[in-house]
Structure formats: structure tokens, C-alpha cells
């Protein structure tokens, strides 16, 4: 089996390589290709990923390439994880939104629209190559942000072989396992909503319902990402929140915290990645990997401990180390590999994906891409039926989904008017004049990617 990764020069490439290499023999993955168009980063982070895979599974045929056609040719599965425009464009996306007094977070905020313009510009080219050169039943797992909006646009463009993946829901389930000292994989969740805007209505551990217990557990508000929410809110809601709902339920606090902070999250990551890349550039990765790994540990640990710190005022302070041989928690590669396992091994189980709603939640269109618990049967994702859901939650979901629908139409048709409509209805913008200003600024920023908007 051949697995290709588009964006294999990203700073998280070692995580991907570790996840895949640890399960390669079990899943019969014998060929792995990491592709990136950034030669410098591929020669640093791609080579580090290759060394990780070699140490774990020496038999795996692992190659690096700058050629996308070569990467996807005869591929059985493809993972897309790209950042078109690099970290610098993320910084500008977020700063433009903040200059208008609007949250700019790149997946839930206004900046996501700008990022999606660039993401789709590149992903459509890759999807066409996959359609032409990969194996006929090749599936694409997209982790490129904003994952929910990007997944919607790709489906609207007819790329029905694409699935949106995110490690936030599975990561939260893993924190609940740790909270109760339960083994990995023992927690299951019933989730509905959109990517970075979803709710757990059930969490079971070893088959026992634990939702109510988690909501009342004080340690859940210090040791898991419920730390960002007041217990009263969670208790009243009767559901566990995806951590990104912080931006919607604490909008003014998030905006105030970001504006008071010295740096945005994008600026933090940009500076950390620049410094890390500059230091790694002077190291012979293939002959002095352990030194390179110690450099990576230092900088990536700083990145992890600053996660959501600017927005919430809460900074983590955990020691961090990339352990090649420790059993892998999976991350977003784990989500893709779980699907591959269920499809290729003929197993049936549930997992959380971004797929068309298909009647699962009343109040959403069948074609609306939702983040939802699905049963995987014969390689198909079948969303669980939630029927009528809480009106308050549905109202927020529908508003953001209208934004995504309008954004999809705007980006596909290059329509300025529809782009303004999209941002106007976004609950974190909610203004025609702000939407108009944001669209003007974002189209100017992305003029090299847009071409012919009217």
C-alpha cells in the first residue's frame, strides 16, 4: 500500500512519520512519500521524518520529493497538510482582522476566509492530480486549515473522495482517558457540529457513560481543555465543548487578551518556526540527528506551552520531548490511519470525521459538511443520527454553516459580493461594513492567489 503526504516539509512531519511507521506493518503500508514544494523545509523536517521512520520501521520504503505527481501516482491514500503562503501570511491574516477589531483566529475567525482562499488554490491542483494519477479508489484525508470550510469547498467542487480530519476531538478523548487512568482507545464520543465548533453529547470509557461525571470533575477544569470554560456554562449546556468554542462563548475576552498580548498566536509560531529552522539549517540531519532532535524539542516545547495562551491568558508549563519509540497517541495521522485500518481490515467501528451531514442533524442541509461521529462500514462513513438538537447550539452551528456555504460559493465563483455576505453573517464579524473592509483587505493580500474576482 502506498501512502502520500502533501505538505511533508511541515514542522510536524516527524509526528506523521512516527504515527505511520509504528503501524506500517500492521496496515501493510510499504511505501510512504512525503512531498513539499519548499525544498529547504523538506530537506530539514522531511529528512527528520525519514530518520524517525527508519528507526521505527527500517523496511518502509520512505522517499522525499518536490514533485506532486510523483508523490500521488498509484497512491492508495493521501494526507494533505499544507500552509499555502507560509507562517508570514497567517500573521497578516490575523493582524488584518484585529486591525478592524475582529477576532482573527485562523480556523474560527475571519482570518479563516483568507486562509481558505490560498488553501483551495493549491488543494484543487493536488486533487486533480490525485483524480488523474492515484489509484481509482484513493481517499484523501485533509488536515489543511480551515479544515471545515476547506472540506466544504472540496466537496462542493465534486471531490467526494476527500474527508476532513482533525485531532481535537480524539485529543480531548485521550485527556479524559488520562484523567481516569483508562487505557488508550477506551474512550468513545458522540459528537455533532462543525470543525472547531462541535459538542460531545456522550463520552463513554470502557462502555460506561462518563459525561456527567466529567462535567462535575474539578480536575477536568485543570487537566483537560475544559480549563478554558466555566463549569456553570458546561453544566447548563449539558455537553462538553470543543476547546475552540472558547472564541464564540468568550469572544470579548479572547479579543481583549489577544490585543493585550505582545504577540498573536500566528506571530509566536512564525518566530518559533523561523528560529528553529535557522538552527536546524546548520545541522547535518542525516549524520547528526540526535542534535537536531534536541533543537526540535527546545523550540517545539515552547510552541506547545504557548497554545491558546494569548487568547485565554492561560499558559501551559509542561516539559516536552519527542520520544520516537513511545507508543503514539496518533494525532491527526492517527485519525487517517484509523480509517485506513477499518477499511482495509474489514472492521466496523465509529470515529469522528468532517463529512456531509446526510440528514444526521435536523436543521442542516444534507450536503453541509459537519464534524460528526460516523460508523465506518466497507470504507464508507455513515454519520450517526442526532435528529433534533438543542436550539441554542443549532443556532450557532447554522450561522457558521451559512458563512461556510457563502464562503464556498464566493471562493468557487470568485464573487466579491458573496464574500461580503459570508463574513457579514459570521457571528464573530456580524457587520456589513466590517465584512466589506475585511474582504477588500483580504483580496488585496491574496491578489497573487485570486485573479479575476468581481
Short mmCIF file of C-alpha atoms in Angstrom, two decimals:
data_model
loop_
_atom_site.label_atom_id
_atom_site.label_comp_id
_atom_site.label_asym_id
_atom_site.label_seq_id
_atom_site.Cartn_x
_atom_site.Cartn_y
_atom_site.Cartn_z
CA UNK A 1 0.00 0.00 0.00
CA UNK A 2 1.22 3.48 -0.86
CA UNK A 3 0.50 6.48 1.36
CA UNK A 4 1.44 10.00 0.24
CA UNK A 5 1.67 13.13 2.38
CA UNK A 6 1.30 16.51 0.65
CA UNK A 7 2.99 19.03 2.94
CA UNK A 8 5.67 16.68 4.17
CA UNK A 9 8.08 19.53 4.89
CA UNK A 10 5.98 20.93 7.70
CA UNK A 11 7.34 21.22 11.22
CA UNK A 12 5.01 18.44 12.38
CA UNK A 13 6.29 15.94 9.82
CA UNK A 14 8.02 13.82 12.45
CA UNK A 15 4.69 13.27 14.19
CA UNK A 16 3.21 11.98 10.96
CA UNK A 17 6.19 9.74 10.26
CA UNK A 18 6.11 8.28 13.77
CA UNK A 19 2.38 7.53 13.61
CA UNK A 20 2.62 5.91 10.19
CA UNK A 21 5.84 3.96 10.80
CA UNK A 22 4.57 2.47 14.06
CA UNK A 23 1.58 0.99 12.25
CA UNK A 24 3.06 0.42 8.79
CA UNK A 25 3.46 -3.36 9.03
CA UNK A 26 0.08 -3.85 10.69
CA UNK A 27 -1.66 -1.84 7.96
CA UNK A 28 0.56 -3.20 5.16
CA UNK A 29 1.88 0.27 4.25
CA UNK A 30 5.11 -0.47 2.40
CA UNK A 31 5.59 2.81 0.52
CA UNK A 32 5.48 6.29 2.04
CA UNK A 33 6.17 9.53 0.16
CA UNK A 34 6.47 12.97 1.74
CA UNK A 35 6.08 15.78 -0.80
CA UNK A 36 6.57 19.51 -0.31
CA UNK A 37 7.29 22.35 -2.71
CA UNK A 38 9.53 24.08 -0.13
CA UNK A 39 12.89 22.43 -0.74
CA UNK A 40 14.60 23.89 2.33
CA UNK A 41 11.92 22.68 4.73
CA UNK A 42 11.70 19.28 3.05
CA UNK A 43 15.47 18.91 3.49
CA UNK A 44 15.12 19.65 7.21
CA UNK A 45 11.77 18.41 8.52
CA UNK A 46 11.28 15.84 5.77
CA UNK A 47 14.70 14.33 6.46
CA UNK A 48 13.98 14.29 10.20
CA UNK A 49 10.72 12.48 9.49
CA UNK A 50 12.56 9.99 7.29
CA UNK A 51 15.07 9.25 10.07
CA UNK A 52 12.24 8.70 12.57
CA UNK A 53 10.55 6.25 10.22
CA UNK A 54 13.83 4.45 9.56
CA UNK A 55 14.47 3.93 13.28
CA UNK A 56 10.97 2.58 13.83
CA UNK A 57 10.41 0.56 10.65
CA UNK A 58 13.54 0.09 8.59
CA UNK A 59 11.70 -1.89 5.90
CA UNK A 60 9.42 1.01 4.99
CA UNK A 61 10.21 2.48 1.56
CA UNK A 62 10.24 6.17 2.51
CA UNK A 63 11.05 8.85 -0.07
CA UNK A 64 11.02 12.64 -0.25
CA UNK A 65 10.04 14.58 -3.36
CA UNK A 66 9.29 18.04 -4.68
CA UNK A 67 7.11 16.52 -7.42
CA UNK A 68 3.41 16.25 -6.56
CA UNK A 69 2.60 13.92 -9.49
CA UNK A 70 5.34 11.56 -8.39
CA UNK A 71 4.01 11.62 -4.84
CA UNK A 72 0.39 10.74 -5.64
CA UNK A 73 0.99 8.36 -8.55
CA UNK A 74 -0.58 4.97 -7.69
CA UNK A 75 -1.29 6.15 -4.13
CA UNK A 76 -3.94 4.30 -2.14
CA UNK A 77 -4.36 7.16 0.36
CA UNK A 78 -3.22 10.78 0.56
CA UNK A 79 -2.97 13.14 3.54
CA UNK A 80 -2.96 16.86 2.74
CA UNK A 81 -1.49 19.19 5.35
CA UNK A 82 -0.28 22.38 3.69
CA UNK A 83 0.15 26.02 4.66
CA UNK A 84 -0.01 27.96 1.43
CA UNK A 85 1.72 31.31 1.88
CA UNK A 86 3.63 30.14 4.96
CA UNK A 87 3.52 31.40 8.53
CA UNK A 88 4.02 35.01 7.44
CA UNK A 89 0.68 35.08 5.63
CA UNK A 90 -1.07 33.68 8.71
CA UNK A 91 0.34 36.59 10.71
CA UNK A 92 -1.01 39.07 8.17
CA UNK A 93 -4.40 37.30 8.03
CA UNK A 94 -4.81 37.63 11.79
CA UNK A 95 -3.46 41.18 12.05
CA UNK A 96 -5.85 42.42 9.37
CA UNK A 97 -8.82 41.11 11.35
CA UNK A 98 -7.50 42.57 14.60
CA UNK A 99 -7.00 45.95 12.92
CA UNK A 100 -10.78 46.01 12.41
CA UNK A 101 -11.47 44.91 15.99
CA UNK A 102 -12.43 41.39 14.89
CA UNK A 103 -11.08 38.05 16.11
CA UNK A 104 -8.63 36.75 13.56
CA UNK A 105 -8.08 33.14 14.64
CA UNK A 106 -7.27 31.17 11.52
CA UNK A 107 -9.95 28.49 11.75
CA UNK A 108 -12.87 30.05 13.61
CA UNK A 109 -12.25 33.75 13.00
CA UNK A 110 -12.30 36.00 9.95
CA UNK A 111 -8.73 35.06 9.04
CA UNK A 112 -10.00 31.61 8.07
CA UNK A 113 -11.63 33.09 4.98
CA UNK A 114 -8.31 34.47 3.79
CA UNK A 115 -6.51 31.22 4.55
CA UNK A 116 -9.17 29.24 2.67
CA UNK A 117 -8.58 31.28 -0.48
CA UNK A 118 -4.96 30.16 -0.53
CA UNK A 119 -5.65 26.59 0.63
CA UNK A 120 -8.21 25.92 -2.10
CA UNK A 121 -5.97 27.47 -4.74
CA UNK A 122 -3.40 24.76 -4.03
CA UNK A 123 -5.62 21.84 -2.98
CA UNK A 124 -7.67 21.84 -6.18
CA UNK A 125 -4.47 21.31 -8.16
CA UNK A 126 -3.47 18.41 -5.90
CA UNK A 127 -6.97 16.88 -6.08
CA UNK A 128 -6.86 16.97 -9.87
CA UNK A 129 -3.51 15.16 -9.84
CA UNK A 130 -4.93 12.60 -7.41
CA UNK A 131 -8.00 12.09 -9.58
CA UNK A 132 -5.77 11.54 -12.62
CA UNK A 133 -2.78 9.59 -11.25
CA UNK A 134 -3.69 7.95 -7.92
CA UNK A 135 -5.47 4.61 -7.70
CA UNK A 136 -9.17 4.80 -8.65
CA UNK A 137 -10.49 4.44 -5.09
CA UNK A 138 -7.86 6.66 -3.47
CA UNK A 139 -9.14 8.60 -0.46
CA UNK A 140 -7.81 11.98 0.67
CA UNK A 141 -7.67 12.98 4.32
CA UNK A 142 -7.46 16.76 4.55
CA UNK A 143 -5.92 18.40 7.60
CA UNK A 144 -5.29 21.72 5.86
CA UNK A 145 -6.94 24.60 7.70
CA UNK A 146 -9.54 25.92 7.99
CA UNK A 147 -10.43 22.21 7.81
CA UNK A 148 -14.21 22.56 8.00
CA UNK A 149 -14.52 25.27 5.36
CA UNK A 150 -11.90 23.66 3.12
CA UNK A 151 -13.72 20.31 3.36
CA UNK A 152 -16.98 22.01 2.39
CA UNK A 153 -15.45 23.66 -0.66
CA UNK A 154 -13.71 20.48 -1.82
CA UNK A 155 -16.98 18.55 -1.60
CA UNK A 156 -18.84 21.35 -3.39
CA UNK A 157 -16.23 21.12 -6.17
CA UNK A 158 -17.06 17.43 -6.58
CA UNK A 159 -14.06 15.91 -4.81
CA UNK A 160 -16.16 13.37 -2.93
CA UNK A 161 -13.09 11.28 -2.16
CA UNK A 162 -11.98 13.88 0.42
CA UNK A 163 -12.56 13.66 4.17
CA UNK A 164 -11.81 16.37 6.71
CA UNK A 165 -9.81 15.24 9.72
CA UNK A 166 -8.92 16.96 12.98
CA UNK A 167 -7.16 15.70 16.09
CA UNK A 168 -9.02 17.99 18.51
CA UNK A 169 -11.89 15.56 19.31
CA UNK A 170 -9.67 12.48 19.60
CA UNK A 171 -7.13 14.53 21.59
CA UNK A 172 -9.81 15.56 24.07
CA UNK A 173 -10.96 11.94 24.45
CA UNK A 174 -7.36 10.98 25.21
CA UNK A 175 -7.20 13.59 28.00
CA UNK A 176 -10.31 12.05 29.55
CA UNK A 177 -8.66 8.61 29.44
CA UNK A 178 -5.66 10.05 31.26
CA UNK A 179 -7.94 11.82 33.74
CA UNK A 180 -9.41 8.48 34.80
CA UNK A 181 -6.30 6.36 34.29
CA UNK A 182 -8.00 4.46 31.47
CA UNK A 183 -6.17 2.76 28.59
CA UNK A 184 -5.75 4.49 25.26
CA UNK A 185 -8.67 3.88 22.93
CA UNK A 186 -11.14 3.14 25.71
CA UNK A 187 -12.97 6.49 25.39
CA UNK A 188 -15.62 6.99 22.73
CA UNK A 189 -17.56 10.16 21.97
CA UNK A 190 -20.81 11.17 20.31
CA UNK A 191 -20.04 14.47 18.59
CA UNK A 192 -22.03 16.80 16.37
CA UNK A 193 -21.34 20.28 14.99
CA UNK A 194 -18.69 21.74 12.71
CA UNK A 195 -14.93 21.54 12.79
CA UNK A 196 -13.72 23.54 15.82
CA UNK A 197 -17.37 24.14 16.70
CA UNK A 198 -18.62 20.81 17.99
CA UNK A 199 -20.16 19.31 21.10
CA UNK A 200 -19.80 15.97 22.87
CA UNK A 201 -23.24 14.73 23.90
CA UNK A 202 -21.82 11.47 25.23
CA UNK A 203 -18.43 10.27 26.44
CA UNK A 204 -18.04 6.63 27.41
CA UNK A 205 -14.96 4.99 28.91
CA UNK A 206 -14.90 1.20 28.64
CA UNK A 207 -18.56 1.37 27.73
CA UNK A 208 -19.62 3.37 30.81
CA UNK A 209 -21.25 6.77 30.30
CA UNK A 210 -19.00 9.43 31.88
CA UNK A 211 -20.30 12.75 30.50
CA UNK A 212 -21.96 13.89 33.74
CA UNK A 213 -19.03 12.74 35.85
CA UNK A 214 -16.54 14.65 33.67
CA UNK A 215 -18.64 17.83 33.83
CA UNK A 216 -18.59 17.70 37.65
CA UNK A 217 -14.95 16.62 37.95
CA UNK A 218 -12.86 19.55 39.23
CA UNK A 219 -9.69 18.13 37.71
CA UNK A 220 -11.30 18.23 34.26
CA UNK A 221 -11.10 22.03 34.51
CA UNK A 222 -7.36 21.97 35.25
CA UNK A 223 -6.07 18.87 33.43
CA UNK A 224 -8.08 18.96 30.17
CA UNK A 225 -9.11 21.64 27.70
CA UNK A 226 -12.26 22.25 29.71
CA UNK A 227 -9.85 24.61 31.51
CA UNK A 228 -10.99 27.34 29.14
CA UNK A 229 -14.65 27.22 30.26
CA UNK A 230 -16.66 27.93 33.40
CA UNK A 231 -18.23 24.82 34.87
CA UNK A 232 -21.55 26.63 35.13
CA UNK A 233 -21.61 27.07 31.34
CA UNK A 234 -20.74 23.43 30.66
CA UNK A 235 -23.23 22.19 33.25
CA UNK A 236 -26.00 24.36 31.80
CA UNK A 237 -25.20 23.18 28.30
CA UNK A 238 -25.20 19.51 29.25
CA UNK A 239 -22.43 18.88 26.73
CA UNK A 240 -18.64 19.01 26.57
CA UNK A 241 -17.25 21.74 24.32
CA UNK A 242 -14.54 21.58 21.69
CA UNK A 243 -11.86 23.96 23.01
CA UNK A 244 -12.25 26.31 20.02
CA UNK A 245 -15.75 27.19 21.20
CA UNK A 246 -13.91 29.48 23.61
CA UNK A 247 -13.74 32.04 20.79
CA UNK A 248 -17.53 32.11 20.47
CA UNK A 249 -18.57 31.89 24.12
CA UNK A 250 -15.86 34.27 25.41
CA UNK A 251 -15.48 36.44 22.33
CA UNK A 252 -14.73 39.76 24.06
CA UNK A 253 -12.28 38.14 26.48
CA UNK A 254 -10.44 36.40 23.66
CA UNK A 255 -10.21 39.63 21.68
CA UNK A 256 -9.08 41.63 24.70
CA UNK A 257 -6.44 39.05 25.64
CA UNK A 258 -5.06 38.91 22.09
CA UNK A 259 -4.88 42.70 21.79
CA UNK A 260 -3.10 42.93 25.17
CA UNK A 261 -0.63 40.19 24.32
CA UNK A 262 2.76 41.05 22.91
CA UNK A 263 2.23 38.60 20.05
CA UNK A 264 -0.61 36.80 18.35
CA UNK A 265 -0.56 33.01 18.14
CA UNK A 266 0.45 33.31 14.50
CA UNK A 267 3.35 35.61 15.41
CA UNK A 268 4.50 33.23 18.14
CA UNK A 269 4.51 30.27 15.77
CA UNK A 270 6.16 32.26 12.99
CA UNK A 271 9.02 33.38 15.25
CA UNK A 272 9.47 29.93 16.81
CA UNK A 273 9.48 28.18 13.43
CA UNK A 274 11.93 30.71 11.96
CA UNK A 275 14.32 30.33 14.87
CA UNK A 276 14.03 26.54 14.86
CA UNK A 277 14.54 26.30 11.09
CA UNK A 278 17.57 28.62 11.23
CA UNK A 279 19.19 26.49 13.96
CA UNK A 280 18.40 23.19 12.23
CA UNK A 281 19.71 24.51 8.93
CA UNK A 282 23.25 24.36 10.31
CA UNK A 283 22.98 20.69 11.34
CA UNK A 284 23.67 17.65 9.18
CA UNK A 285 20.30 15.94 9.77
CA UNK A 286 21.30 12.56 8.38
CA UNK A 287 24.57 12.27 10.34
CA UNK A 288 23.73 14.20 13.50
CA UNK A 289 20.04 13.52 14.01
CA UNK A 290 20.15 13.46 17.80
CA UNK A 291 21.46 17.02 17.91
CA UNK A 292 18.72 18.08 15.52
CA UNK A 293 16.14 16.36 17.72
CA UNK A 294 17.31 18.26 20.81
CA UNK A 295 16.91 21.54 18.91
CA UNK A 296 13.43 20.50 17.82
CA UNK A 297 12.48 19.59 21.41
CA UNK A 298 13.52 23.01 22.68
CA UNK A 299 11.55 25.04 20.15
CA UNK A 300 8.52 22.82 19.75
CA UNK A 301 8.11 22.59 23.51
CA UNK A 302 7.92 26.39 23.60
CA UNK A 303 5.26 26.29 20.90
CA UNK A 304 3.16 23.71 22.78
CA UNK A 305 3.27 25.56 26.08
CA UNK A 306 2.01 28.74 24.41
CA UNK A 307 -1.03 27.01 22.86
CA UNK A 308 -4.05 29.37 23.26
CA UNK A 309 -2.07 31.38 25.84
CA UNK A 310 -2.52 34.73 24.09
CA UNK A 311 -6.27 34.21 23.75
CA UNK A 312 -7.05 32.84 27.21
CA UNK A 313 -4.25 34.14 29.41
CA UNK A 314 -3.57 30.52 30.45
CA UNK A 315 -0.09 29.21 29.65
CA UNK A 316 0.89 25.57 29.98
CA UNK A 317 4.15 24.72 31.69
CA UNK A 318 4.78 21.12 30.82
CA UNK A 319 8.15 19.53 29.97
CA UNK A 320 8.06 18.38 26.37
CA UNK A 321 10.07 15.79 24.45
CA UNK A 322 9.57 14.00 21.15
CA UNK A 323 10.01 10.32 22.03
CA UNK A 324 10.46 8.29 18.87
CA UNK A 325 9.72 4.93 20.47
CA UNK A 326 6.94 5.80 22.89
CA UNK A 327 3.55 4.42 21.82
CA UNK A 328 1.97 7.03 19.61
CA UNK A 329 -1.16 8.91 20.66
CA UNK A 330 -1.95 9.30 16.98
CA UNK A 331 -2.73 12.98 16.40
CA UNK A 332 -4.30 13.74 13.05
CA UNK A 333 -2.34 10.96 11.37
CA UNK A 334 -3.97 8.62 13.85
CA UNK A 335 -7.40 9.68 12.59
CA UNK A 336 -6.44 8.89 8.99
CA UNK A 337 -4.79 5.60 9.99
CA UNK A 338 -7.86 4.54 11.95
CA UNK A 339 -9.99 4.96 8.83
CA UNK A 340 -7.42 3.03 6.77
CA UNK A 341 -7.43 0.24 9.37
CA UNK A 342 -11.21 -0.07 9.37
CA UNK A 343 -11.43 -0.03 5.57
CA UNK A 344 -8.58 -2.37 4.75
CA UNK A 345 -9.14 -4.83 7.60
CA UNK A 346 -12.89 -5.06 7.09
CA UNK A 347 -13.64 -3.87 10.62
CA UNK A 348 -16.58 -1.74 11.75
CA UNK A 349 -16.27 1.00 14.37
CA UNK A 350 -17.05 4.66 14.94
CA UNK A 351 -14.81 7.69 14.55
CA UNK A 352 -15.17 11.46 14.23
CA UNK A 353 -14.79 12.99 10.76
CA UNK A 354 -15.81 16.01 8.71
CA UNK A 355 -18.28 14.60 6.16
CA UNK A 356 -21.61 15.61 4.58
CA UNK A 357 -24.38 15.74 7.19
CA UNK A 358 -26.71 13.46 5.20
CA UNK A 359 -29.68 14.02 7.49
CA UNK A 360 -27.77 13.34 10.70
CA UNK A 361 -28.66 16.68 12.31
CA UNK A 362 -32.05 18.23 11.64
CA UNK A 363 -31.67 21.87 10.64
CA UNK A 364 -28.59 21.30 8.46
CA UNK A 365 -28.66 20.52 4.74
CA UNK A 366 -27.69 17.03 3.65
CA UNK A 367 -24.69 18.46 1.76
CA UNK A 368 -23.45 20.54 4.71
CA UNK A 369 -20.09 19.19 5.85
CA UNK A 370 -20.31 18.58 9.59
CA UNK A 371 -17.89 17.27 12.21
CA UNK A 372 -19.74 14.24 13.42
CA UNK A 373 -19.37 10.73 14.82
CA UNK A 374 -19.61 8.22 11.97
CA UNK A 375 -19.74 4.47 11.60
CA UNK A 376 -17.15 3.22 9.15
CA UNK A 377 -18.52 0.30 7.14
CA UNK A 378 -16.97 -1.07 3.95
CA UNK A 379 -14.92 2.10 3.56
CA UNK A 380 -17.94 4.38 3.85
CA UNK A 381 -18.51 6.97 6.60
CA UNK A 382 -22.12 6.84 7.83
CA UNK A 383 -22.96 9.72 10.22
CA UNK A 384 -24.77 8.90 13.45
CA UNK A 385 -28.31 10.24 13.63
CA UNK A 386 -28.74 13.06 16.15
CA UNK A 387 -32.12 14.29 14.89
CA UNK A 388 -33.31 17.42 16.66
CA UNK A 389 -30.59 19.00 18.77
CA UNK A 390 -30.53 21.81 21.33
CA UNK A 391 -31.80 25.02 19.68
CA UNK A 392 -29.10 27.22 21.17
CA UNK A 393 -26.30 25.03 19.85
CA UNK A 394 -28.01 24.59 16.49
CA UNK A 395 -28.39 28.35 16.07
CA UNK A 396 -24.64 28.91 16.40
CA UNK A 397 -23.84 25.95 14.15
CA UNK A 398 -26.26 27.15 11.47
CA UNK A 399 -24.90 30.70 11.49
CA UNK A 400 -21.36 29.46 10.96
CA UNK A 401 -22.51 26.96 8.36
CA UNK A 402 -24.26 29.75 6.41
CA UNK A 403 -20.93 31.60 6.50
CA UNK A 404 -19.21 28.46 5.17
CA UNK A 405 -21.78 27.95 2.41
CA UNK A 406 -21.48 31.56 1.27
CA UNK A 407 -17.68 31.40 1.52
CA UNK A 408 -17.63 28.25 -0.59
CA UNK A 409 -19.70 29.94 -3.28
CA UNK A 410 -17.58 33.10 -3.10
CA UNK A 411 -14.28 31.25 -3.47
CA UNK A 412 -15.56 28.88 -6.18
CA UNK A 413 -17.13 31.69 -8.22
CA UNK A 414 -14.66 34.41 -7.23
CA UNK A 415 -17.54 36.61 -6.11
CA UNK A 416 -16.78 39.71 -4.05
CA UNK A 417 -20.46 40.19 -3.21
CA UNK A 418 -20.88 36.67 -1.88
CA UNK A 419 -17.65 37.04 0.13
CA UNK A 420 -19.09 40.12 1.83
CA UNK A 421 -22.32 38.24 2.56
CA UNK A 422 -20.30 35.39 4.04
CA UNK A 423 -18.31 37.49 6.51
CA UNK A 424 -21.34 39.66 7.28
CA UNK A 425 -23.24 36.67 8.73
CA UNK A 426 -20.23 35.24 10.56
CA UNK A 427 -21.09 35.59 14.29
CA UNK A 428 -17.60 36.90 15.09
CA UNK A 429 -17.98 39.67 12.46
CA UNK A 430 -21.74 40.33 12.27
CA UNK A 431 -21.49 43.62 10.36
CA UNK A 432 -21.75 44.65 6.70
CA UNK A 433 -19.22 47.48 7.00
CA UNK A 434 -16.66 45.27 8.73
CA UNK A 435 -17.25 42.49 6.21
CA UNK A 436 -16.74 44.89 3.32
CA UNK A 437 -13.47 46.19 4.78
CA UNK A 438 -12.21 42.68 5.55
CA UNK A 439 -12.96 41.39 2.05
CA UNK A 440 -11.18 44.35 0.45
CA UNK A 441 -8.11 43.81 2.63
CA UNK A 442 -8.04 40.04 2.17
CA UNK A 443 -8.41 40.18 -1.59
CA UNK A 444 -5.56 42.68 -1.75
CA UNK A 445 -3.45 40.44 0.49
CA UNK A 446 -4.19 37.38 -1.65
CA UNK A 447 -4.01 39.02 -5.07
CA UNK A 448 -1.38 36.50 -6.19
CA UNK A 449 -3.85 33.67 -5.42
CA UNK A 450 -7.18 35.15 -6.51
CA UNK A 451 -7.12 36.54 -10.02
CA UNK A 452 -10.36 37.76 -11.56
CA UNK A 453 -12.64 38.27 -8.56
CA UNK A 454 -15.56 40.57 -9.29
#
